[in-house]
Amino acid sequence: MPELPEVEVVRRGLAKWAAGRTVARATVLHPRAVRRHPAGPDDFTHRLTGATLAAPHRRGKYLWIPLAQDTAMVAHLGMSGQFLIRPEGAPAEKHLRVRFVFDDTEGTDLRFVDQRTFGGLSLHETVPGDPEQLPQPLAHIARDPIDPAFDDDAFHAALRRKKTTIKRALLDQSLISGVGNIYADEALWRTKLHYDRPTASLTRPRTAELLTHIREVMGDALAAGGTSFDSMYVNVNGESGYFDRSLDAYGREDEPCRRCGTPIRRRAWMNRSSYFCPRCQPAPRPSS
DNA sequence: CTTTTAACCTGCCTGC
DNA sequence: TGCAGGCAGGTTAAAA
């Protein structure tokens, strides 16, 4: 479950069901799942053995779990990654990639399941003195819009100086993290902005509106347990969120805009799709 | 230097 | 039924 609300649902599940537990044994069933771990699968499992999982943190779509004073396990769900808390005896999922067995008597294990293998786990040093024990590789990831330390003014200034379009900017994790294809389309629809609008043309009030809508749609989605179109995106207990029923733009091609009734359109865009209302979100005047 | 494209994977759905 | 092609919520190395 890839975007910020879905990852936050997972983080909360880990906080409840995995934090504080000590790993008795870690098993890597598919080496690609730990390809971002520099020292390889054997080092990964060896270093996790005996490690106690601290409370999980999140920035944007990235999760991390501090293990010791200066080490944390980073997790990214990619397009199809899941963390599942399962009964120890439950049969292996078809796409089970990494399994953690604990030294306690709770009777459950922790599994990283990932059909498309774009996600992965890895161990990294943390930024010295960082209160959240941020892993070094995440230092370049921007704070996300629901982080109290997110700087709205700096974000607007960055948009103004970029030579790009608004949806590309929203998906740039070094400018603002946690926004993906669904919530970008939803926030743009709520703000009545076209995805190809040049960022340099945005006024400060427009940027403020956009940020407000990003926060609102993510808050709404979180309250609904996230967005799930199928069993691919689930919480640690395997349950789907139901925000898909509340989407206004994403996935609604040819269905009437909930504001003006005009059919929502889908456009091929950067090897994926953009959904928008052609009336509420008119295309910007072509530049040059 | 910044911006854009193509590639990385598996599985499902549609149309021929 | 089979098969090709398109599509899917992610990042990122390489090219422009």
PDB file of C-alpha atoms (C1' of nucleotides) in Angstrom:
ATOM      1  CA  MET A   1       0.000   0.000   0.000  1.00  0.00           C
ATOM      2  CA  PRO A   2       2.149   2.729  -1.269  1.00  0.00           C
ATOM      3  CA  GLU A   3       1.229   6.317  -0.502  1.00  0.00           C
ATOM      4  CA  LEU A   4       1.506   8.169   2.780  1.00  0.00           C
ATOM      5  CA  PRO A   5      -1.877   7.212   4.326  1.00  0.00           C
ATOM      6  CA  GLU A   6      -1.399   3.529   3.513  1.00  0.00           C
ATOM      7  CA  VAL A   7       2.169   3.512   4.825  1.00  0.00           C
ATOM      8  CA  GLU A   8       1.003   5.252   7.986  1.00  0.00           C
ATOM      9  CA  VAL A   9      -1.640   2.533   8.489  1.00  0.00           C
ATOM     10  CA  VAL A  10       1.179  -0.008   8.275  1.00  0.00           C
ATOM     11  CA  ARG A  11       3.375   1.996  10.655  1.00  0.00           C
ATOM     12  CA  ARG A  12       0.614   2.018  13.252  1.00  0.00           C
ATOM     13  CA  GLY A  13       0.173  -1.716  12.861  1.00  0.00           C
ATOM     14  CA  LEU A  14       3.866  -2.320  13.389  1.00  0.00           C
ATOM     15  CA  ALA A  15       3.843  -0.025  16.419  1.00  0.00           C
ATOM     16  CA  LYS A  16       1.093  -2.110  17.954  1.00  0.00           C
ATOM     17  CA  TRP A  17       2.145  -5.626  16.964  1.00  0.00           C
ATOM     18  CA  ALA A  18       5.906  -5.621  16.431  1.00  0.00           C
ATOM     19  CA  ALA A  19       7.496  -2.838  18.493  1.00  0.00           C
ATOM     20  CA  GLY A  20       9.368  -4.014  21.545  1.00  0.00           C
ATOM     21  CA  ARG A  21       9.739  -7.585  20.290  1.00  0.00           C
ATOM     22  CA  THR A  22      13.118  -9.262  19.865  1.00  0.00           C
ATOM     23  CA  VAL A  23      13.991 -11.150  16.687  1.00  0.00           C
ATOM     24  CA  ALA A  24      15.020 -14.764  17.251  1.00  0.00           C
ATOM     25  CA  ARG A  25      15.587 -15.456  13.569  1.00  0.00           C
ATOM     26  CA  ALA A  26      15.246 -13.593  10.273  1.00  0.00           C
ATOM     27  CA  THR A  27      14.963 -15.410   6.960  1.00  0.00           C
ATOM     28  CA  VAL A  28      15.403 -13.887   3.503  1.00  0.00           C
ATOM     29  CA  LEU A  29      13.443 -15.935   0.967  1.00  0.00           C
ATOM     30  CA  HIS A  30      14.176 -13.684  -2.016  1.00  0.00           C
ATOM     31  CA  PRO A  31      17.505 -11.821  -2.208  1.00  0.00           C
ATOM     32  CA  ARG A  32      15.994  -9.001  -4.262  1.00  0.00           C
ATOM     33  CA  ALA A  33      14.001  -7.936  -1.196  1.00  0.00           C
ATOM     34  CA  VAL A  34      17.236  -6.893   0.539  1.00  0.00           C
ATOM     35  CA  ARG A  35      19.092  -5.613  -2.539  1.00  0.00           C
ATOM     36  CA  ARG A  36      19.446  -2.201  -0.928  1.00  0.00           C
ATOM     37  CA  HIS A  37      21.250  -3.748   2.000  1.00  0.00           C
ATOM     38  CA  PRO A  38      24.882  -3.098   1.023  1.00  0.00           C
ATOM     39  CA  ALA A  39      26.425  -6.077   2.827  1.00  0.00           C
ATOM     40  CA  GLY A  40      24.078  -8.713   1.419  1.00  0.00           C
ATOM     41  CA  PRO A  41      21.369 -11.106   2.688  1.00  0.00           C
ATOM     42  CA  ASP A  42      23.567 -13.066   5.109  1.00  0.00           C
ATOM     43  CA  ASP A  43      24.746  -9.912   6.847  1.00  0.00           C
ATOM     44  CA  PHE A  44      21.133  -8.719   6.986  1.00  0.00           C
ATOM     45  CA  THR A  45      19.835 -11.817   8.758  1.00  0.00           C
ATOM     46  CA  HIS A  46      22.885 -12.075  11.013  1.00  0.00           C
ATOM     47  CA  ARG A  47      22.560  -8.512  12.237  1.00  0.00           C
ATOM     48  CA  LEU A  48      18.846  -8.850  12.888  1.00  0.00           C
ATOM     49  CA  THR A  49      19.248 -11.912  15.044  1.00  0.00           C
ATOM     50  CA  GLY A  50      18.805 -10.831  18.656  1.00  0.00           C
ATOM     51  CA  ALA A  51      17.821  -7.289  17.691  1.00  0.00           C
ATOM     52  CA  THR A  52      14.904  -5.633  19.461  1.00  0.00           C
ATOM     53  CA  LEU A  53      12.542  -3.641  17.221  1.00  0.00           C
ATOM     54  CA  ALA A  54      12.001  -0.117  18.515  1.00  0.00           C
ATOM     55  CA  ALA A  55       8.950   2.018  17.697  1.00  0.00           C
ATOM     56  CA  PRO A  56       8.575   2.481  13.912  1.00  0.00           C
ATOM     57  CA  HIS A  57       8.933   5.881  12.238  1.00  0.00           C
ATOM     58  CA  ARG A  58       7.781   7.156   8.862  1.00  0.00           C
ATOM     59  CA  ARG A  59       8.737   9.935   6.475  1.00  0.00           C
ATOM     60  CA  GLY A  60       6.639  10.083   3.334  1.00  0.00           C
ATOM     61  CA  LYS A  61       6.417   6.531   2.005  1.00  0.00           C
ATOM     62  CA  TYR A  62       9.477   5.294   3.906  1.00  0.00           C
ATOM     63  CA  LEU A  63       9.354   3.396   7.170  1.00  0.00           C
ATOM     64  CA  TRP A  64      12.209   2.712   9.518  1.00  0.00           C
ATOM     65  CA  ILE A  65      12.622   0.776  12.734  1.00  0.00           C
ATOM     66  CA  PRO A  66      15.552   1.687  14.972  1.00  0.00           C
ATOM     67  CA  LEU A  67      17.381  -1.413  16.198  1.00  0.00           C
ATOM     68  CA  ALA A  68      20.289  -0.169  18.234  1.00  0.00           C
ATOM     69  CA  GLN A  69      21.839   3.160  19.059  1.00  0.00           C
ATOM     70  CA  ASP A  70      23.058   3.937  15.528  1.00  0.00           C
ATOM     71  CA  THR A  71      21.293   1.418  13.277  1.00  0.00           C
ATOM     72  CA  ALA A  72      17.821   1.210  11.771  1.00  0.00           C
ATOM     73  CA  MET A  73      15.996  -1.093   9.391  1.00  0.00           C
ATOM     74  CA  VAL A  74      14.549   0.845   6.461  1.00  0.00           C
ATOM     75  CA  ALA A  75      11.471  -0.493   4.717  1.00  0.00           C
ATOM     76  CA  HIS A  76       9.879   0.656   1.484  1.00  0.00           C
ATOM     77  CA  LEU A  77       6.732  -1.047   0.244  1.00  0.00           C
ATOM     78  CA  GLY A  78       7.295  -0.182  -3.414  1.00  0.00           C
ATOM     79  CA  MET A  79       4.172  -0.934  -5.454  1.00  0.00           C
ATOM     80  CA  SER A  80       3.015  -4.106  -3.749  1.00  0.00           C
ATOM     81  CA  GLY A  81       4.845  -4.561  -0.458  1.00  0.00           C
ATOM     82  CA  GLN A  82       3.000  -5.642   2.681  1.00  0.00           C
ATOM     83  CA  PHE A  83       3.935  -6.195   6.303  1.00  0.00           C
ATOM     84  CA  LEU A  84       1.789  -8.928   7.817  1.00  0.00           C
ATOM     85  CA  ILE A  85       1.500 -10.184  11.374  1.00  0.00           C
ATOM     86  CA  ARG A  86       0.594 -13.857  11.013  1.00  0.00           C
ATOM     87  CA  PRO A  87       0.277 -16.935  13.210  1.00  0.00           C
ATOM     88  CA  GLU A  88       3.700 -18.593  13.261  1.00  0.00           C
ATOM     89  CA  GLY A  89       2.363 -21.790  11.772  1.00  0.00           C
ATOM     90  CA  ALA A  90       0.509 -20.160   8.880  1.00  0.00           C
ATOM     91  CA  PRO A  91       1.672 -21.359   5.455  1.00  0.00           C
ATOM     92  CA  ALA A  92       4.075 -19.148   3.512  1.00  0.00           C
ATOM     93  CA  GLU A  93       2.425 -16.611   1.236  1.00  0.00           C
ATOM     94  CA  LYS A  94       3.229 -17.004  -2.466  1.00  0.00           C
ATOM     95  CA  HIS A  95       5.274 -13.805  -2.452  1.00  0.00           C
ATOM     96  CA  LEU A  96       6.777 -14.046   1.021  1.00  0.00           C
ATOM     97  CA  ARG A  97      10.200 -12.382   0.822  1.00  0.00           C
ATOM     98  CA  VAL A  98      11.429 -11.946   4.403  1.00  0.00           C
ATOM     99  CA  ARG A  99      10.212 -13.514   7.636  1.00  0.00           C
ATOM    100  CA  PHE A 100      10.961 -12.530  11.239  1.00  0.00           C
ATOM    101  CA  VAL A 101      10.383 -14.966  14.078  1.00  0.00           C
ATOM    102  CA  PHE A 102      10.423 -13.544  17.595  1.00  0.00           C
ATOM    103  CA  ASP A 103      11.799 -14.906  20.855  1.00  0.00           C
ATOM    104  CA  ASP A 104       8.530 -14.360  22.757  1.00  0.00           C
ATOM    105  CA  THR A 105       5.438 -16.516  23.207  1.00  0.00           C
ATOM    106  CA  GLU A 106       2.909 -14.336  21.381  1.00  0.00           C
ATOM    107  CA  GLY A 107       2.595 -16.926  18.639  1.00  0.00           C
ATOM    108  CA  THR A 108       2.848 -14.498  15.721  1.00  0.00           C
ATOM    109  CA  ASP A 109       5.620 -13.678  13.268  1.00  0.00           C
ATOM    110  CA  LEU A 110       6.260 -10.679  11.005  1.00  0.00           C
ATOM    111  CA  ARG A 111       6.322 -11.153   7.243  1.00  0.00           C
ATOM    112  CA  PHE A 112       7.344  -8.928   4.359  1.00  0.00           C
ATOM    113  CA  VAL A 113       5.341  -9.987   1.327  1.00  0.00           C
ATOM    114  CA  ASP A 114       5.882  -8.283  -2.033  1.00  0.00           C
ATOM    115  CA  GLN A 115       4.574  -9.523  -5.368  1.00  0.00           C
ATOM    116  CA  ARG A 116       6.447  -7.144  -7.674  1.00  0.00           C
ATOM    117  CA  THR A 117       9.630  -6.870  -5.594  1.00  0.00           C
ATOM    118  CA  PHE A 118       9.953  -3.108  -6.011  1.00  0.00           C
ATOM    119  CA  GLY A 119       9.948  -2.790  -2.241  1.00  0.00           C
ATOM    120  CA  GLY A 120      12.649  -3.900   0.132  1.00  0.00           C
ATOM    121  CA  LEU A 121      14.346  -3.893   3.509  1.00  0.00           C
ATOM    122  CA  SER A 122      17.846  -2.791   4.466  1.00  0.00           C
ATOM    123  CA  LEU A 123      19.972  -1.783   7.444  1.00  0.00           C
ATOM    124  CA  HIS A 124      21.673   1.596   7.654  1.00  0.00           C
ATOM    125  CA  GLU A 125      23.473   3.906  10.023  1.00  0.00           C
ATOM    126  CA  THR A 126      21.362   6.695  11.457  1.00  0.00           C
ATOM    127  CA  VAL A 127      22.054  10.407  11.252  1.00  0.00           C
ATOM    128  CA  PRO A 128      24.063  11.294  14.367  1.00  0.00           C
ATOM    129  CA  GLY A 129      22.016  13.244  16.894  1.00  0.00           C
ATOM    130  CA  ASP A 130      18.765  12.974  14.933  1.00  0.00           C
ATOM    131  CA  PRO A 131      15.892  12.751  17.446  1.00  0.00           C
ATOM    132  CA  GLU A 132      14.063  10.244  15.224  1.00  0.00           C
ATOM    133  CA  GLN A 133      17.175   8.217  14.390  1.00  0.00           C
ATOM    134  CA  LEU A 134      16.694   8.985  10.704  1.00  0.00           C
ATOM    135  CA  PRO A 135      18.648   6.552   8.509  1.00  0.00           C
ATOM    136  CA  GLN A 136      21.370   8.181   6.386  1.00  0.00           C
ATOM    137  CA  PRO A 137      19.869   7.223   2.991  1.00  0.00           C
ATOM    138  CA  LEU A 138      16.623   9.041   3.890  1.00  0.00           C
ATOM    139  CA  ALA A 139      18.334  12.344   4.595  1.00  0.00           C
ATOM    140  CA  HIS A 140      17.537  13.586   1.080  1.00  0.00           C
ATOM    141  CA  ILE A 141      13.834  12.692   1.350  1.00  0.00           C
ATOM    142  CA  ALA A 142      11.750  15.803   2.001  1.00  0.00           C
ATOM    143  CA  ARG A 143       9.539  16.027   5.040  1.00  0.00           C
ATOM    144  CA  ASP A 144       5.943  15.069   4.300  1.00  0.00           C
ATOM    145  CA  PRO A 145       2.939  17.409   4.431  1.00  0.00           C
ATOM    146  CA  ILE A 146       1.611  16.090   7.740  1.00  0.00           C
ATOM    147  CA  ASP A 147       4.993  16.500   9.437  1.00  0.00           C
ATOM    148  CA  PRO A 148       4.696  19.515  11.808  1.00  0.00           C
ATOM    149  CA  ALA A 149       8.171  20.573  10.630  1.00  0.00           C
ATOM    150  CA  PHE A 150       7.118  20.746   6.952  1.00  0.00           C
ATOM    151  CA  ASP A 151       7.965  24.251   5.715  1.00  0.00           C
ATOM    152  CA  ASP A 152       5.108  25.580   3.534  1.00  0.00           C
ATOM    153  CA  ASP A 153       6.994  28.725   2.523  1.00  0.00           C
ATOM    154  CA  ALA A 154      10.116  26.821   1.529  1.00  0.00           C
ATOM    155  CA  PHE A 155       7.957  24.439  -0.518  1.00  0.00           C
ATOM    156  CA  HIS A 156       6.364  27.322  -2.374  1.00  0.00           C
ATOM    157  CA  ALA A 157       9.744  28.916  -3.004  1.00  0.00           C
ATOM    158  CA  ALA A 158      11.056  25.608  -4.367  1.00  0.00           C
ATOM    159  CA  LEU A 159       8.063  25.304  -6.711  1.00  0.00           C
ATOM    160  CA  ARG A 160       8.649  28.815  -8.029  1.00  0.00           C
ATOM    161  CA  ARG A 161      12.264  28.154  -8.860  1.00  0.00           C
ATOM    162  CA  LYS A 162      11.671  24.785 -10.588  1.00  0.00           C
ATOM    163  CA  LYS A 163      11.151  24.471 -14.312  1.00  0.00           C
ATOM    164  CA  THR A 164       8.567  21.718 -14.157  1.00  0.00           C
ATOM    165  CA  THR A 165       4.845  21.060 -13.859  1.00  0.00           C
ATOM    166  CA  ILE A 166       2.827  20.677 -10.705  1.00  0.00           C
ATOM    167  CA  LYS A 167       2.112  16.961 -10.732  1.00  0.00           C
ATOM    168  CA  ARG A 168       5.740  16.110 -11.463  1.00  0.00           C
ATOM    169  CA  ALA A 169       6.691  18.296  -8.516  1.00  0.00           C
ATOM    170  CA  LEU A 170       4.167  16.598  -6.226  1.00  0.00           C
ATOM    171  CA  LEU A 171       5.693  13.220  -7.063  1.00  0.00           C
ATOM    172  CA  ASP A 172       9.248  14.478  -6.466  1.00  0.00           C
ATOM    173  CA  GLN A 173      10.080  13.008  -3.067  1.00  0.00           C
ATOM    174  CA  SER A 174      12.888  15.514  -2.538  1.00  0.00           C
ATOM    175  CA  LEU A 175      10.386  18.413  -2.641  1.00  0.00           C
ATOM    176  CA  ILE A 176       7.490  16.899  -0.723  1.00  0.00           C
ATOM    177  CA  SER A 177       7.290  13.249   0.269  1.00  0.00           C
ATOM    178  CA  GLY A 178       4.419  10.836   0.619  1.00  0.00           C
ATOM    179  CA  VAL A 179       2.353  12.004  -2.367  1.00  0.00           C
ATOM    180  CA  GLY A 180       1.859   9.421  -5.119  1.00  0.00           C
ATOM    181  CA  ASN A 181      -0.292   9.100  -8.207  1.00  0.00           C
ATOM    182  CA  ILE A 182      -3.623   8.724  -6.389  1.00  0.00           C
ATOM    183  CA  TYR A 183      -3.367  11.562  -3.894  1.00  0.00           C
ATOM    184  CA  ALA A 184      -1.707  13.869  -6.429  1.00  0.00           C
ATOM    185  CA  ASP A 185      -4.754  13.517  -8.695  1.00  0.00           C
ATOM    186  CA  GLU A 186      -7.152  13.851  -5.772  1.00  0.00           C
ATOM    187  CA  ALA A 187      -5.489  16.976  -4.365  1.00  0.00           C
ATOM    188  CA  LEU A 188      -5.266  18.590  -7.818  1.00  0.00           C
ATOM    189  CA  TRP A 189      -8.961  17.883  -8.387  1.00  0.00           C
ATOM    190  CA  ARG A 190      -9.869  19.433  -5.040  1.00  0.00           C
ATOM    191  CA  THR A 191      -7.740  22.480  -5.847  1.00  0.00           C
ATOM    192  CA  LYS A 192      -9.057  22.708  -9.442  1.00  0.00           C
ATOM    193  CA  LEU A 193      -5.533  22.620 -10.807  1.00  0.00           C
ATOM    194  CA  HIS A 194      -4.474  20.890 -14.038  1.00  0.00           C
ATOM    195  CA  TYR A 195      -1.579  18.446 -13.692  1.00  0.00           C
ATOM    196  CA  ASP A 196       0.432  20.241 -16.392  1.00  0.00           C
ATOM    197  CA  ARG A 197       0.321  23.634 -14.735  1.00  0.00           C
ATOM    198  CA  PRO A 198       3.861  25.085 -14.590  1.00  0.00           C
ATOM    199  CA  THR A 199       4.996  25.346 -10.975  1.00  0.00           C
ATOM    200  CA  ALA A 200       6.583  28.733 -11.664  1.00  0.00           C
ATOM    201  CA  SER A 201       3.107  30.156 -12.295  1.00  0.00           C
ATOM    202  CA  LEU A 202       1.680  29.214  -8.901  1.00  0.00           C
ATOM    203  CA  THR A 203       0.871  32.041  -6.522  1.00  0.00           C
ATOM    204  CA  ARG A 204       1.477  31.718  -2.817  1.00  0.00           C
ATOM    205  CA  PRO A 205      -2.279  31.412  -2.034  1.00  0.00           C
ATOM    206  CA  ARG A 206      -2.650  28.692  -4.682  1.00  0.00           C
ATOM    207  CA  THR A 207       0.196  26.701  -3.172  1.00  0.00           C
ATOM    208  CA  ALA A 208      -1.396  27.143   0.246  1.00  0.00           C
ATOM    209  CA  GLU A 209      -4.713  25.826  -1.073  1.00  0.00           C
ATOM    210  CA  LEU A 210      -3.008  22.861  -2.649  1.00  0.00           C
ATOM    211  CA  LEU A 211      -1.215  21.958   0.579  1.00  0.00           C
ATOM    212  CA  THR A 212      -4.468  22.274   2.491  1.00  0.00           C
ATOM    213  CA  HIS A 213      -6.161  19.864   0.092  1.00  0.00           C
ATOM    214  CA  ILE A 214      -3.278  17.400   0.193  1.00  0.00           C
ATOM    215  CA  ARG A 215      -3.550  17.354   3.979  1.00  0.00           C
ATOM    216  CA  GLU A 216      -7.314  17.026   3.881  1.00  0.00           C
ATOM    217  CA  VAL A 217      -7.428  14.161   1.397  1.00  0.00           C
ATOM    218  CA  MET A 218      -4.680  12.300   3.229  1.00  0.00           C
ATOM    219  CA  GLY A 219      -6.457  12.829   6.535  1.00  0.00           C
ATOM    220  CA  ASP A 220      -9.713  11.545   5.068  1.00  0.00           C
ATOM    221  CA  ALA A 221      -7.945   8.518   3.592  1.00  0.00           C
ATOM    222  CA  LEU A 222      -6.203   7.726   6.855  1.00  0.00           C
ATOM    223  CA  ALA A 223      -9.533   7.838   8.681  1.00  0.00           C
ATOM    224  CA  ALA A 224     -10.842   5.274   6.186  1.00  0.00           C
ATOM    225  CA  GLY A 225      -7.859   2.978   6.659  1.00  0.00           C
ATOM    226  CA  GLY A 226      -6.250   3.927   3.343  1.00  0.00           C
ATOM    227  CA  THR A 227      -7.062   3.228  -0.303  1.00  0.00           C
ATOM    228  CA  SER A 228      -7.332  -0.367  -1.523  1.00  0.00           C
ATOM    229  CA  PHE A 229      -8.534  -1.505  -4.929  1.00  0.00           C
ATOM    230  CA  ASP A 230      -7.824  -5.145  -4.167  1.00  0.00           C
ATOM    231  CA  SER A 231      -6.150  -7.402  -1.627  1.00  0.00           C
ATOM    232  CA  MET A 232      -2.743  -6.070  -2.689  1.00  0.00           C
ATOM    233  CA  TYR A 233      -2.942  -3.185  -0.236  1.00  0.00           C
ATOM    234  CA  VAL A 234      -3.753  -4.187   3.275  1.00  0.00           C
ATOM    235  CA  ASN A 235      -2.849  -3.395   6.867  1.00  0.00           C
ATOM    236  CA  VAL A 236      -0.722  -5.726   9.008  1.00  0.00           C
ATOM    237  CA  ASN A 237      -3.810  -7.813   9.719  1.00  0.00           C
ATOM    238  CA  GLY A 238      -4.590  -8.259   6.034  1.00  0.00           C
ATOM    239  CA  GLU A 239      -7.552  -5.874   6.007  1.00  0.00           C
ATOM    240  CA  SER A 240      -8.238  -3.395   3.168  1.00  0.00           C
ATOM    241  CA  GLY A 241      -9.012   0.282   3.663  1.00  0.00           C
ATOM    242  CA  TYR A 242     -12.123   1.671   1.988  1.00  0.00           C
ATOM    243  CA  PHE A 243     -11.102   5.134   0.816  1.00  0.00           C
ATOM    244  CA  ASP A 244     -11.380   3.952  -2.810  1.00  0.00           C
ATOM    245  CA  ARG A 245     -15.117   4.640  -2.492  1.00  0.00           C
ATOM    246  CA  SER A 246     -14.387   8.272  -1.701  1.00  0.00           C
ATOM    247  CA  LEU A 247     -12.053   9.024  -4.604  1.00  0.00           C
ATOM    248  CA  ASP A 248     -13.189  11.970  -6.728  1.00  0.00           C
ATOM    249  CA  ALA A 249     -10.820  11.678  -9.688  1.00  0.00           C
ATOM    250  CA  TYR A 250      -8.461   8.703  -9.607  1.00  0.00           C
ATOM    251  CA  GLY A 251      -9.844   5.691 -11.463  1.00  0.00           C
ATOM    252  CA  ARG A 252     -13.066   7.479 -12.410  1.00  0.00           C
ATOM    253  CA  GLU A 253     -12.620   7.761 -16.194  1.00  0.00           C
ATOM    254  CA  ASP A 254     -15.937   8.616 -17.939  1.00  0.00           C
ATOM    255  CA  GLU A 255     -17.743   8.925 -14.619  1.00  0.00           C
ATOM    256  CA  PRO A 256     -19.327  12.316 -13.837  1.00  0.00           C
ATOM    257  CA  CYS A 257     -17.287  14.869 -11.913  1.00  0.00           C
ATOM    258  CA  ARG A 258     -18.848  15.117  -8.463  1.00  0.00           C
ATOM    259  CA  ARG A 259     -18.689  18.924  -8.748  1.00  0.00           C
ATOM    260  CA  CYS A 260     -19.905  19.722 -12.258  1.00  0.00           C
ATOM    261  CA  GLY A 261     -21.016  16.445 -13.848  1.00  0.00           C
ATOM    262  CA  THR A 262     -18.524  16.562 -16.718  1.00  0.00           C
ATOM    263  CA  PRO A 263     -17.040  13.097 -17.428  1.00  0.00           C
ATOM    264  CA  ILE A 264     -13.644  12.599 -15.773  1.00  0.00           C
ATOM    265  CA  ARG A 265     -10.865  12.030 -18.280  1.00  0.00           C
ATOM    266  CA  ARG A 266      -7.800   9.833 -18.175  1.00  0.00           C
ATOM    267  CA  ARG A 267      -4.590  10.835 -19.903  1.00  0.00           C
ATOM    268  CA  ALA A 268      -1.444   8.790 -20.433  1.00  0.00           C
ATOM    269  CA  TRP A 269       1.150  10.608 -18.396  1.00  0.00           C
ATOM    270  CA  MET A 270       4.713   9.575 -17.596  1.00  0.00           C
ATOM    271  CA  ASN A 271       4.146   5.844 -18.123  1.00  0.00           C
ATOM    272  CA  ARG A 272       1.034   6.003 -15.949  1.00  0.00           C
ATOM    273  CA  SER A 273      -2.282   7.848 -15.891  1.00  0.00           C
ATOM    274  CA  SER A 274      -3.642  11.174 -14.803  1.00  0.00           C
ATOM    275  CA  TYR A 275      -7.326  11.582 -14.027  1.00  0.00           C
ATOM    276  CA  PHE A 276      -8.886  15.036 -14.076  1.00  0.00           C
ATOM    277  CA  CYS A 277     -12.048  16.982 -14.770  1.00  0.00           C
ATOM    278  CA  PRO A 278     -11.616  18.855 -18.062  1.00  0.00           C
ATOM    279  CA  ARG A 279     -14.012  21.571 -16.929  1.00  0.00           C
ATOM    280  CA  CYS A 280     -12.910  22.143 -13.329  1.00  0.00           C
ATOM    281  CA  GLN A 281      -9.250  21.637 -14.186  1.00  0.00           C
ATOM    282  CA  PRO A 282      -8.709  23.247 -17.602  1.00  0.00           C
ATOM    283  CA  ALA A 283      -5.350  22.751 -19.300  1.00  0.00           C
ATOM    284  CA  PRO A 284      -2.955  25.651 -18.923  1.00  0.00           C
ATOM    285  CA  ARG A 285      -2.203  27.816 -21.919  1.00  0.00           C
ATOM    286  CA  PRO A 286       0.572  26.035 -23.823  1.00  0.00           C
ATOM    287  CA  SER A 287       3.836  27.812 -23.113  1.00  0.00           C
ATOM    288  CA  SER A 288       6.204  28.483 -26.031  1.00  0.00           C
TER     289      SER A 288
ATOM    290  C1'  DC B   1      23.689  21.289 -13.169  1.00  0.00           C
ATOM    291  C1'  DT B   2      18.488  20.050 -14.074  1.00  0.00           C
ATOM    292  C1'  DT B   3      14.906  17.514 -16.299  1.00  0.00           C
ATOM    293  C1'  DT B   4      13.067  13.437 -18.699  1.00  0.00           C
ATOM    294  C1'  DT B   5      12.945   8.729 -20.025  1.00  0.00           C
ATOM    295  C1'  DA B   6      13.377   3.868 -19.548  1.00  0.00           C
ATOM    296  C1'  DA B   7      13.885   0.127 -16.729  1.00  0.00           C
ATOM    297  C1'  DC B   8      13.140  -2.690 -12.839  1.00  0.00           C
ATOM    298  C1'  DC B   9       9.134  -6.978 -11.564  1.00  0.00           C
ATOM    299  C1'  DT B  10       4.705  -9.962 -11.432  1.00  0.00           C
ATOM    300  C1'  DG B  11       0.000 -10.629 -12.413  1.00  0.00           C
ATOM    301  C1'  DC B  12      -4.380  -9.390 -14.175  1.00  0.00           C
ATOM    302  C1'  DC B  13      -7.535  -7.719 -17.610  1.00  0.00           C
ATOM    303  C1'  DT B  14      -8.961  -6.770 -22.393  1.00  0.00           C
ATOM    304  C1'  DG B  15      -9.249  -7.618 -27.142  1.00  0.00           C
ATOM    305  C1'  DC B  16      -8.085 -10.271 -31.204  1.00  0.00           C
TER     306       DC B  16
ATOM    307  C1'  DT C   1      -7.998 -21.094 -25.120  1.00  0.00           C
ATOM    308  C1'  DG C   2      -4.102 -18.721 -26.317  1.00  0.00           C
ATOM    309  C1'  DC C   3      -1.453 -14.878 -26.853  1.00  0.00           C
ATOM    310  C1'  DA C   4      -0.072 -10.044 -27.228  1.00  0.00           C
ATOM    311  C1'  DG C   5      -0.496  -5.706 -25.301  1.00  0.00           C
ATOM    312  C1'  DG C   6      -1.705  -2.499 -21.819  1.00  0.00           C
ATOM    313  C1'  DC C   7      -1.974  -1.412 -17.154  1.00  0.00           C
ATOM    314  C1'  DA C   8      -0.981  -1.153 -11.937  1.00  0.00           C
ATOM    315  C1'  DG C   9      -0.475   2.798  -5.914  1.00  0.00           C
ATOM    316  C1'  DG C  10       6.986   2.702  -6.428  1.00  0.00           C
ATOM    317  C1'  DT C  11      11.958   4.572  -7.272  1.00  0.00           C
ATOM    318  C1'  DT C  12      16.147   5.413  -9.865  1.00  0.00           C
ATOM    319  C1'  DA C  13      20.040   5.001 -13.152  1.00  0.00           C
ATOM    320  C1'  DA C  14      20.970   6.707 -17.455  1.00  0.00           C
ATOM    321  C1'  DA C  15      20.163   9.794 -21.079  1.00  0.00           C
ATOM    322  C1'  DA C  16      19.074  14.258 -22.823  1.00  0.00           C
TER     323       DA C  16
END
